[in-house]
Amino acid sequence: MSIESQLADHRVYLLRYARLQLRNDAWAEDAVSETLLAAVAKPQSFANRSQLKTWLVGILKHKIVDALRQRSREVALDTDEGDGSEELEALAFKADGHFQQQPADWGNPEQDLSRRQFFAVLEACTDKLPPAMGRLFLMREWLELSSEDICKELQLTPTNLYVQLHRARLRLRECLELNWFGNKEASS
């Protein structure tokens, strides 16, 4: 089987991964195309040291970071004014910083993480985040960029980044509790 046909077999997965990270079909197509071109141009750098899919995702991560850097110069991030985070925090926490209600029992998260349905719900919840907040969350948690790199790239203060990530995690937690952990039919 030729390298080109092997690469073509992974294109759908790579495209889905890129769309999740970039939230733009055209940008995702470009990143995947650049990834596949890089792989075809230098197949000797693969050398079977890992799975082909792992190697391609590694290349794609770099292409996504490049795309985010390029697009950050073109697209202004929305501010979080009026995104409802303050109301969410007021509902979730007491004045002393403790939860109003204890978080729901999530059962065995490791077992749930292995389920394909969970990732579909997680992806849907991530898509519901405001664009700027979702972008920061994906850069930090999925692309595994350091906080320092994100702050430098997007010209944010560390405090602002941590607040945004905190708000994103709160929203994801609420969405997962409503759509996965609180919905016994979906999580079974």
PDB file of C-alpha atoms in Angstrom, residues 64-185:
ATOM      1  CA  ILE A  64      -2.995  24.158  13.772  1.00  0.00           C
ATOM      2  CA  VAL A  65      -0.746  26.270  15.981  1.00  0.00           C
ATOM      3  CA  ASP A  66       0.583  28.011  12.860  1.00  0.00           C
ATOM      4  CA  ALA A  67      -2.975  28.623  11.652  1.00  0.00           C
ATOM      5  CA  LEU A  68      -4.018  30.028  15.028  1.00  0.00           C
ATOM      6  CA  ARG A  69      -1.023  32.348  15.035  1.00  0.00           C
ATOM      7  CA  GLN A  70      -1.784  33.534  11.532  1.00  0.00           C
ATOM      8  CA  ARG A  71      -5.503  33.952  12.203  1.00  0.00           C
ATOM      9  CA  SER A  72      -4.940  35.755  15.511  1.00  0.00           C
ATOM     10  CA  ARG A  73      -3.513  38.616  13.489  1.00  0.00           C
ATOM     11  CA  GLU A  74      -6.570  38.628  11.255  1.00  0.00           C
ATOM     12  CA  VAL A  75      -9.433  37.942  13.666  1.00  0.00           C
ATOM     13  CA  ALA A  76     -10.102  39.976  16.788  1.00  0.00           C
ATOM     14  CA  LEU A  77     -11.115  38.009  19.858  1.00  0.00           C
ATOM     15  CA  ASP A  78     -14.474  38.878  21.307  1.00  0.00           C
ATOM     16  CA  THR A  79     -14.450  40.227  24.807  1.00  0.00           C
ATOM     17  CA  ASP A  80     -16.245  38.258  27.462  1.00  0.00           C
ATOM     18  CA  GLU A  81     -18.430  41.139  28.524  1.00  0.00           C
ATOM     19  CA  GLY A  82     -21.973  39.925  28.806  1.00  0.00           C
ATOM     20  CA  ASP A  83     -21.171  36.235  28.365  1.00  0.00           C
ATOM     21  CA  GLY A  84     -23.105  35.323  31.510  1.00  0.00           C
ATOM     22  CA  SER A  85     -20.128  33.944  33.423  1.00  0.00           C
ATOM     23  CA  GLU A  86     -20.717  36.146  36.444  1.00  0.00           C
ATOM     24  CA  GLU A  87     -24.290  34.846  36.792  1.00  0.00           C
ATOM     25  CA  LEU A  88     -23.072  31.272  36.430  1.00  0.00           C
ATOM     26  CA  GLU A  89     -20.455  31.769  39.133  1.00  0.00           C
ATOM     27  CA  ALA A  90     -23.035  33.433  41.425  1.00  0.00           C
ATOM     28  CA  LEU A  91     -25.339  30.443  40.985  1.00  0.00           C
ATOM     29  CA  ALA A  92     -22.563  27.869  41.408  1.00  0.00           C
ATOM     30  CA  PHE A  93     -20.709  29.349  44.407  1.00  0.00           C
ATOM     31  CA  LYS A  94     -21.502  30.752  47.824  1.00  0.00           C
ATOM     32  CA  ALA A  95     -19.951  34.038  48.948  1.00  0.00           C
ATOM     33  CA  ASP A  96     -17.203  32.093  50.769  1.00  0.00           C
ATOM     34  CA  GLY A  97     -16.151  30.375  47.512  1.00  0.00           C
ATOM     35  CA  HIS A  98     -17.630  26.939  48.253  1.00  0.00           C
ATOM     36  CA  PHE A  99     -20.048  25.244  45.883  1.00  0.00           C
ATOM     37  CA  GLN A 100     -23.763  25.984  46.406  1.00  0.00           C
ATOM     38  CA  GLN A 101     -24.396  22.277  45.794  1.00  0.00           C
ATOM     39  CA  GLN A 102     -21.890  19.491  45.789  1.00  0.00           C
ATOM     40  CA  PRO A 103     -21.049  18.400  42.251  1.00  0.00           C
ATOM     41  CA  ALA A 104     -23.008  15.406  41.028  1.00  0.00           C
ATOM     42  CA  ASP A 105     -21.442  11.992  41.483  1.00  0.00           C
ATOM     43  CA  TRP A 106     -19.785  11.291  38.158  1.00  0.00           C
ATOM     44  CA  GLY A 107     -19.384   7.588  38.871  1.00  0.00           C
ATOM     45  CA  ASN A 108     -16.282   6.140  37.251  1.00  0.00           C
ATOM     46  CA  PRO A 109     -14.929   8.844  34.915  1.00  0.00           C
ATOM     47  CA  GLU A 110     -12.205   6.581  33.511  1.00  0.00           C
ATOM     48  CA  GLN A 111     -14.809   4.102  32.325  1.00  0.00           C
ATOM     49  CA  ASP A 112     -16.937   6.896  30.857  1.00  0.00           C
ATOM     50  CA  LEU A 113     -13.938   8.432  29.099  1.00  0.00           C
ATOM     51  CA  SER A 114     -13.526   5.264  27.110  1.00  0.00           C
ATOM     52  CA  ARG A 115     -16.973   5.643  25.604  1.00  0.00           C
ATOM     53  CA  ARG A 116     -17.303   7.175  22.193  1.00  0.00           C
ATOM     54  CA  GLN A 117     -20.622   8.791  23.154  1.00  0.00           C
ATOM     55  CA  PHE A 118     -18.943  10.736  25.942  1.00  0.00           C
ATOM     56  CA  PHE A 119     -16.556  12.345  23.480  1.00  0.00           C
ATOM     57  CA  ALA A 120     -19.459  13.306  21.235  1.00  0.00           C
ATOM     58  CA  VAL A 121     -21.142  15.063  24.180  1.00  0.00           C
ATOM     59  CA  LEU A 122     -17.845  16.662  25.233  1.00  0.00           C
ATOM     60  CA  GLU A 123     -17.280  17.937  21.694  1.00  0.00           C
ATOM     61  CA  ALA A 124     -20.816  19.364  21.576  1.00  0.00           C
ATOM     62  CA  CYS A 125     -20.271  21.071  24.935  1.00  0.00           C
ATOM     63  CA  THR A 126     -16.951  22.506  23.757  1.00  0.00           C
ATOM     64  CA  ASP A 127     -18.652  23.848  20.616  1.00  0.00           C
ATOM     65  CA  LYS A 128     -21.167  25.713  22.816  1.00  0.00           C
ATOM     66  CA  LEU A 129     -18.420  27.757  24.490  1.00  0.00           C
ATOM     67  CA  PRO A 130     -18.080  31.360  23.314  1.00  0.00           C
ATOM     68  CA  PRO A 131     -15.531  31.401  20.468  1.00  0.00           C
ATOM     69  CA  ALA A 132     -12.744  33.215  22.339  1.00  0.00           C
ATOM     70  CA  MET A 133     -13.171  31.058  25.441  1.00  0.00           C
ATOM     71  CA  GLY A 134     -13.353  27.863  23.399  1.00  0.00           C
ATOM     72  CA  ARG A 135     -10.211  28.810  21.510  1.00  0.00           C
ATOM     73  CA  LEU A 136      -8.257  29.390  24.725  1.00  0.00           C
ATOM     74  CA  PHE A 137      -9.513  26.128  26.221  1.00  0.00           C
ATOM     75  CA  LEU A 138      -8.599  24.116  23.119  1.00  0.00           C
ATOM     76  CA  MET A 139      -5.163  25.730  22.888  1.00  0.00           C
ATOM     77  CA  ARG A 140      -4.414  24.902  26.524  1.00  0.00           C
ATOM     78  CA  GLU A 141      -6.058  21.526  27.060  1.00  0.00           C
ATOM     79  CA  TRP A 142      -6.136  19.882  23.626  1.00  0.00           C
ATOM     80  CA  LEU A 143      -3.170  21.365  21.850  1.00  0.00           C
ATOM     81  CA  GLU A 144      -1.276  21.350  25.166  1.00  0.00           C
ATOM     82  CA  LEU A 145       0.278  24.761  24.637  1.00  0.00           C
ATOM     83  CA  SER A 146       1.832  26.280  27.729  1.00  0.00           C
ATOM     84  CA  SER A 147       0.046  29.150  29.433  1.00  0.00           C
ATOM     85  CA  GLU A 148       3.059  31.328  28.745  1.00  0.00           C
ATOM     86  CA  ASP A 149       2.876  30.595  24.990  1.00  0.00           C
ATOM     87  CA  ILE A 150      -0.856  31.304  24.879  1.00  0.00           C
ATOM     88  CA  CYS A 151      -0.463  34.591  26.756  1.00  0.00           C
ATOM     89  CA  LYS A 152       2.362  35.645  24.462  1.00  0.00           C
ATOM     90  CA  GLU A 153       0.528  34.620  21.306  1.00  0.00           C
ATOM     91  CA  LEU A 154      -2.809  36.237  22.183  1.00  0.00           C
ATOM     92  CA  GLN A 155      -1.384  39.117  24.212  1.00  0.00           C
ATOM     93  CA  LEU A 156      -3.231  38.137  27.395  1.00  0.00           C
ATOM     94  CA  THR A 157      -2.184  38.518  30.980  1.00  0.00           C
ATOM     95  CA  PRO A 158      -1.753  35.252  32.900  1.00  0.00           C
ATOM     96  CA  THR A 159      -4.592  36.304  35.213  1.00  0.00           C
ATOM     97  CA  ASN A 160      -6.952  36.876  32.304  1.00  0.00           C
ATOM     98  CA  LEU A 161      -6.011  33.508  30.819  1.00  0.00           C
ATOM     99  CA  TYR A 162      -6.630  31.679  34.084  1.00  0.00           C
ATOM    100  CA  VAL A 163     -10.000  33.406  34.539  1.00  0.00           C
ATOM    101  CA  GLN A 164     -11.025  32.465  30.994  1.00  0.00           C
ATOM    102  CA  LEU A 165      -9.925  28.852  31.468  1.00  0.00           C
ATOM    103  CA  HIS A 166     -11.757  28.689  34.797  1.00  0.00           C
ATOM    104  CA  ARG A 167     -14.954  29.970  33.187  1.00  0.00           C
ATOM    105  CA  ALA A 168     -14.595  27.526  30.301  1.00  0.00           C
ATOM    106  CA  ARG A 169     -14.156  24.605  32.697  1.00  0.00           C
ATOM    107  CA  LEU A 170     -17.209  25.709  34.692  1.00  0.00           C
ATOM    108  CA  ARG A 171     -19.317  25.839  31.553  1.00  0.00           C
ATOM    109  CA  LEU A 172     -18.045  22.458  30.372  1.00  0.00           C
ATOM    110  CA  ARG A 173     -18.745  20.946  33.769  1.00  0.00           C
ATOM    111  CA  GLU A 174     -22.276  22.309  33.766  1.00  0.00           C
ATOM    112  CA  CYS A 175     -22.897  21.094  30.212  1.00  0.00           C
ATOM    113  CA  LEU A 176     -21.503  17.617  30.958  1.00  0.00           C
ATOM    114  CA  GLU A 177     -23.573  17.327  34.122  1.00  0.00           C
ATOM    115  CA  LEU A 178     -26.706  18.223  32.192  1.00  0.00           C
ATOM    116  CA  ASN A 179     -26.032  16.212  29.058  1.00  0.00           C
ATOM    117  CA  TRP A 180     -23.962  13.257  30.233  1.00  0.00           C
ATOM    118  CA  PHE A 181     -23.665  12.629  33.946  1.00  0.00           C
ATOM    119  CA  GLY A 182     -27.179  13.802  34.772  1.00  0.00           C
ATOM    120  CA  ASN A 183     -28.667  11.927  31.810  1.00  0.00           C
ATOM    121  CA  LYS A 184     -28.524   8.270  32.774  1.00  0.00           C
ATOM    122  CA  GLU A 185     -29.766   7.105  29.354  1.00  0.00           C
TER     123      GLU A 185
END
